[in-house]
XYZ file of C-alpha atoms in Angstrom:
354
model
C 20.056 -4.869 -117.400
C 22.491 -3.259 -114.990
C 24.913 -0.638 -116.278
C 28.278 -2.304 -115.590
C 30.127 0.952 -116.274
C 28.777 2.459 -113.088
C 29.988 1.238 -109.673
C 27.330 -0.508 -107.668
C 25.921 1.625 -104.851
C 26.880 -0.031 -101.540
C 24.884 0.584 -98.409
C 26.761 2.578 -95.756
C 28.156 0.269 -93.133
C 29.345 1.697 -89.792
C 33.018 1.084 -89.112
C 33.690 -1.711 -86.669
C 35.366 -0.589 -83.435
C 39.016 -1.620 -83.438
C 39.709 -4.706 -81.356
C 41.850 -3.856 -78.280
C 44.425 -6.308 -79.633
C 45.207 -3.710 -82.318
C 45.851 -0.821 -79.926
C 46.874 -2.344 -76.584
C 50.163 -4.237 -76.720
C 52.351 -6.041 -74.152
C 55.908 -4.762 -74.329
C 59.005 -5.252 -72.177
C 58.156 -2.006 -70.352
C 54.601 -3.200 -69.630
C 51.184 -2.834 -71.260
C 51.320 -0.086 -73.905
C 48.342 1.865 -75.232
C 49.503 2.677 -78.772
C 47.245 5.620 -79.747
C 47.568 7.180 -76.279
C 51.301 6.453 -76.176
C 51.319 5.603 -72.477
C 52.060 2.535 -70.375
C 50.023 1.048 -67.569
C 52.134 0.142 -64.515
C 55.384 0.151 -66.527
C 58.273 -1.788 -65.061
C 60.833 0.838 -66.062
C 60.870 4.626 -66.327
C 58.798 5.907 -69.277
C 57.571 9.225 -70.642
C 53.915 8.711 -69.639
C 52.539 6.173 -67.128
C 49.140 5.340 -65.693
C 49.531 3.704 -62.271
C 46.901 1.394 -60.764
C 48.175 1.399 -57.154
C 51.161 2.071 -54.934
C 52.757 -1.376 -54.521
C 56.348 -1.425 -55.714
C 55.801 -3.937 -58.526
C 53.233 -1.583 -60.108
C 54.432 1.881 -59.095
C 58.034 2.431 -60.161
C 60.086 5.612 -59.863
C 61.344 7.943 -62.554
C 58.418 8.462 -64.960
C 58.122 11.877 -66.588
C 54.315 12.053 -66.320
C 52.175 9.965 -63.948
C 48.386 9.696 -63.929
C 46.908 7.980 -60.848
C 44.440 8.474 -58.029
C 45.310 11.173 -55.495
C 45.824 8.501 -52.825
C 48.194 6.472 -55.016
C 50.248 9.568 -55.802
C 50.445 10.349 -52.069
C 51.600 6.782 -51.365
C 54.216 7.004 -54.116
C 55.577 10.249 -52.654
C 55.888 8.670 -49.210
C 57.536 5.511 -50.515
C 59.933 6.925 -53.116
C 60.113 10.667 -52.474
C 58.532 13.627 -54.248
C 61.039 13.824 -57.087
C 60.999 10.115 -57.947
C 57.196 9.789 -57.851
C 56.913 11.488 -61.238
C 58.210 14.745 -62.693
C 54.600 15.685 -63.475
C 51.870 14.136 -61.333
C 48.227 14.221 -62.389
C 45.510 13.030 -60.028
C 42.196 11.782 -61.441
C 39.027 11.455 -59.368
C 37.113 8.149 -59.598
C 35.209 8.065 -62.880
C 36.737 11.279 -64.236
C 37.570 10.901 -67.933
C 41.001 12.132 -68.980
C 41.612 12.369 -72.733
C 45.083 11.274 -73.818
C 45.707 11.496 -77.585
C 42.156 10.428 -78.385
C 41.900 7.721 -75.721
C 39.485 8.165 -72.835
C 41.151 7.100 -69.573
C 39.232 6.776 -66.319
C 40.116 5.262 -62.960
C 37.579 3.047 -61.174
C 38.088 1.563 -57.664
C 39.739 -1.866 -57.529
C 39.346 -2.666 -53.808
C 42.966 -3.787 -53.438
C 44.516 -1.099 -51.180
C 43.826 2.573 -50.511
C 43.710 4.452 -53.836
C 43.885 1.330 -56.014
C 42.064 1.630 -59.324
C 41.261 -0.231 -62.483
C 42.144 1.636 -65.689
C 39.232 1.947 -68.146
C 40.338 2.688 -71.717
C 37.852 3.823 -74.372
C 39.089 4.145 -77.946
C 36.871 4.566 -81.008
C 33.997 2.569 -79.553
C 36.181 -0.188 -78.110
C 36.762 -0.615 -74.378
C 39.436 -2.448 -72.391
C 39.666 -2.506 -68.602
C 42.999 -3.197 -66.890
C 42.320 -4.381 -63.372
C 45.705 -4.013 -61.711
C 45.523 -6.039 -58.506
C 42.080 -6.310 -56.949
C 39.801 -8.136 -54.540
C 36.048 -8.349 -54.105
C 35.969 -8.654 -50.308
C 34.956 -5.770 -48.082
C 37.913 -3.723 -46.851
C 37.273 -0.867 -44.386
C 40.400 0.951 -45.608
C 39.573 1.384 -49.308
C 36.751 1.786 -51.817
C 35.249 -1.494 -53.109
C 35.846 -2.969 -56.571
C 33.369 -1.750 -59.197
C 32.776 -4.071 -62.181
C 32.797 -2.311 -65.576
C 31.490 -3.995 -68.725
C 34.056 -4.105 -71.510
C 35.296 -5.868 -74.630
C 38.538 -7.062 -73.036
C 39.191 -7.428 -69.313
C 42.847 -7.575 -68.316
C 43.140 -9.386 -64.994
C 45.758 -10.555 -62.546
C 45.726 -14.194 -61.381
C 47.889 -14.221 -58.242
C 45.581 -16.803 -56.683
C 44.324 -18.329 -59.935
C 44.000 -21.883 -58.696
C 40.885 -23.575 -57.268
C 42.748 -24.365 -54.024
C 42.814 -20.676 -53.172
C 39.506 -19.820 -51.560
C 40.033 -17.198 -48.891
C 38.010 -17.485 -45.666
C 36.145 -14.573 -44.126
C 38.714 -12.052 -42.869
C 36.667 -11.318 -39.749
C 36.892 -15.007 -38.800
C 40.693 -14.876 -39.140
C 40.768 -11.820 -36.868
C 38.629 -13.774 -34.378
C 41.304 -16.514 -34.436
C 43.932 -13.953 -33.509
C 41.866 -12.521 -30.653
C 41.073 -16.023 -29.403
C 44.760 -16.887 -29.355
C 45.359 -13.830 -27.173
C 42.958 -15.220 -24.584
C 44.839 -18.553 -24.591
C 48.276 -16.888 -24.324
C 47.536 -13.670 -22.419
C 51.148 -12.960 -21.457
C 52.760 -13.604 -24.834
C 53.082 -10.888 -27.456
C 51.418 -11.734 -30.759
C 53.877 -10.772 -33.490
C 51.957 -10.475 -36.762
C 53.746 -10.228 -40.096
C 51.753 -8.008 -42.431
C 52.817 -6.222 -45.574
C 53.370 -2.491 -44.972
C 51.049 -1.058 -47.621
C 47.448 -2.141 -47.339
C 47.634 -5.359 -45.338
C 48.884 -3.799 -42.108
C 46.284 -1.026 -42.191
C 43.472 -3.418 -43.100
C 44.477 -5.717 -40.254
C 44.407 -2.819 -37.780
C 41.028 -1.612 -39.055
C 39.559 -5.127 -38.790
C 40.854 -5.437 -35.226
C 39.194 -2.120 -34.330
C 35.941 -3.285 -35.923
C 36.146 -6.445 -33.793
C 36.302 -4.274 -30.676
C 40.040 -4.404 -29.986
C 40.844 -0.900 -28.710
C 44.158 -1.500 -26.918
C 47.365 0.024 -28.286
C 48.846 -1.759 -31.308
C 52.627 -1.645 -31.571
C 54.326 -1.083 -34.921
C 57.677 -1.907 -36.448
C 59.222 1.364 -37.640
C 58.833 0.402 -41.303
C 55.040 0.547 -40.970
C 54.741 3.925 -39.285
C 54.831 6.323 -42.260
C 52.147 4.575 -44.265
C 49.905 4.193 -41.208
C 50.306 7.940 -40.629
C 49.410 8.593 -44.272
C 46.299 6.404 -44.088
C 45.106 8.406 -41.076
C 45.857 11.681 -42.896
C 43.751 10.413 -45.812
C 40.809 9.669 -43.530
C 41.295 6.049 -42.416
C 41.229 5.952 -38.584
C 43.497 3.311 -37.042
C 43.286 4.056 -33.316
C 46.108 4.012 -30.773
C 49.347 3.031 -32.560
C 52.700 3.035 -30.786
C 56.281 2.347 -31.877
C 57.436 -1.116 -30.831
C 61.145 -0.370 -31.016
C 61.169 2.016 -28.049
C 58.390 0.325 -26.068
C 59.074 -1.192 -22.663
C 59.370 -4.991 -22.915
C 56.702 -5.458 -20.262
C 54.281 -3.324 -22.295
C 54.631 -5.730 -25.216
C 53.586 -8.762 -23.176
C 50.088 -9.729 -24.222
C 50.072 -7.033 -26.938
C 49.726 -7.142 -30.722
C 52.897 -6.161 -32.555
C 52.816 -5.640 -36.325
C 55.911 -5.942 -38.481
C 56.775 -6.590 -42.125
C 56.884 -10.352 -42.827
C 60.630 -10.136 -43.384
C 61.145 -8.806 -39.826
C 59.257 -11.608 -38.097
C 62.217 -13.980 -38.223
C 65.104 -11.528 -38.001
C 67.052 -9.964 -35.132
C 64.461 -7.248 -34.623
C 61.967 -9.822 -33.323
C 64.339 -10.969 -30.572
C 63.234 -8.041 -28.436
C 60.004 -9.959 -27.874
C 60.003 -12.682 -25.235
C 58.545 -15.912 -26.666
C 56.039 -14.310 -29.045
C 53.241 -16.107 -30.862
C 54.349 -15.680 -34.476
C 51.575 -15.024 -36.983
C 51.555 -13.938 -40.627
C 48.569 -12.470 -42.480
C 48.689 -13.524 -46.135
C 46.716 -15.403 -48.736
C 49.711 -17.723 -49.028
C 49.014 -18.966 -45.496
C 46.412 -21.203 -47.150
C 49.405 -23.390 -47.980
C 50.085 -24.978 -44.595
C 53.466 -26.325 -45.624
C 54.560 -22.787 -46.448
C 53.414 -21.581 -43.027
C 55.238 -24.393 -41.219
C 58.419 -23.855 -43.209
C 58.354 -20.184 -42.186
C 57.953 -21.016 -38.508
C 54.507 -19.445 -38.380
C 52.559 -20.633 -35.337
C 49.339 -18.824 -36.219
C 48.683 -18.513 -39.985
C 46.023 -15.931 -40.847
C 44.587 -16.330 -44.347
C 43.889 -12.688 -45.136
C 44.560 -11.562 -48.690
C 44.221 -8.352 -50.682
C 43.948 -10.300 -53.948
C 40.938 -11.964 -55.549
C 40.709 -15.685 -54.833
C 39.574 -18.291 -57.358
C 35.860 -17.671 -56.832
C 36.295 -13.903 -56.984
C 38.241 -14.148 -60.247
C 35.475 -16.198 -61.873
C 32.706 -13.987 -60.463
C 34.476 -10.945 -61.891
C 34.696 -12.546 -65.338
C 30.916 -12.953 -65.237
C 30.285 -9.457 -63.862
C 32.305 -7.556 -66.475
C 30.695 -9.637 -69.281
C 33.793 -9.386 -71.458
C 34.039 -11.975 -74.248
C 37.812 -11.920 -73.938
C 40.054 -12.044 -70.858
C 43.770 -11.295 -70.819
C 45.858 -12.446 -67.856
C 48.856 -10.343 -66.875
C 50.592 -12.546 -64.294
C 50.029 -15.251 -61.705
C 48.641 -18.774 -62.113
C 47.611 -18.303 -65.737
C 47.190 -21.879 -66.977
C 44.351 -22.954 -64.686
C 42.462 -19.716 -65.229
C 42.805 -19.922 -69.017
C 41.470 -23.492 -68.933
C 38.488 -22.396 -66.857
C 37.832 -19.444 -69.176
C 37.569 -21.798 -72.143
C 34.986 -23.831 -70.226
C 33.080 -20.607 -69.623
C 33.081 -19.768 -73.340
C 35.543 -16.904 -73.026
C 38.649 -16.376 -75.094
C 41.659 -16.234 -72.777
C 45.102 -14.879 -73.488
C 48.213 -15.032 -71.304
C 50.248 -11.831 -71.526
C 52.985 -13.277 -69.270
C 54.185 -9.827 -68.254
C 57.467 -9.872 -66.374
C 58.096 -7.962 -63.153
C 54.716 -8.200 -61.455
C 53.810 -10.225 -58.399
C 57.135 -9.751 -56.581
C 55.510 -7.688 -53.865
C 52.491 -9.981 -53.864
C 54.784 -12.762 -52.687
C 54.652 -11.091 -49.310
C 51.075 -9.929 -49.549
């Protein structure tokens, strides 16, 4: 008969790793890692921030301490100035583990723009990966996305609808070069976002054999210079603003999308207006913007890439930060994954022009 006065001996059971839901919280400032006491891509100035990439909706000024890739920190300094890029700036090499209050933080390439990284968080045997923005297509200007297995994958969903299936970027570049043979005396004015898209477009043109000078709107010059400094060759680039009008005939001129329809573009005589963006998949949007040659080139994952990534990271649970959440959450349920919409505010503004 058992001695009821003595407590029963219980076998030792290993502690279960804490679910990321208990230590990674959405807050008005952004996604907060509680034990590490830092934010990922915070939307307002905070004491400690981890930044995935240099686009303005993810990299904001005024943080006291910033952890990011060396390339992202360089981009932030160019875009917002040394002082506003972070009072203390810490660069992490890809895969390097930085310990922050017991949380292992490492940055893994995201394939979005130069220096873009996913943030891998390891805490007491539990792992969450925050993707930032990303794509799975080859990009000659940045390191490719690396899938990392995890318990929770936090993804964007900018193009989280089945209608968004991006074509091969090289084929879109071929469309541009073909148009130049049809209209050899007209400048081709291409709207391309200044960080990432413009440099990728130039690199793809060089890969396609286009070695003539490419003319730039002044707003693109600094970041193109930085890309070359960081080892991304872009070839012969010249300022469009001071170029002779005759030199621009039959040339490629790159400008921010906002400049394509403004007074600056009037210096060009009857240009072929193009815009490089994933949103050019929506023909009505292209027509409404007066775009004669839409180029569907995106730096974000399309529908198929989003679903392939869910499979590759093998996470049982997917959180969606922003974008077309509803369709992706429905698809996740069909795939046997638990989905959660974080509905973070303040992201995607720059992607509108991507």
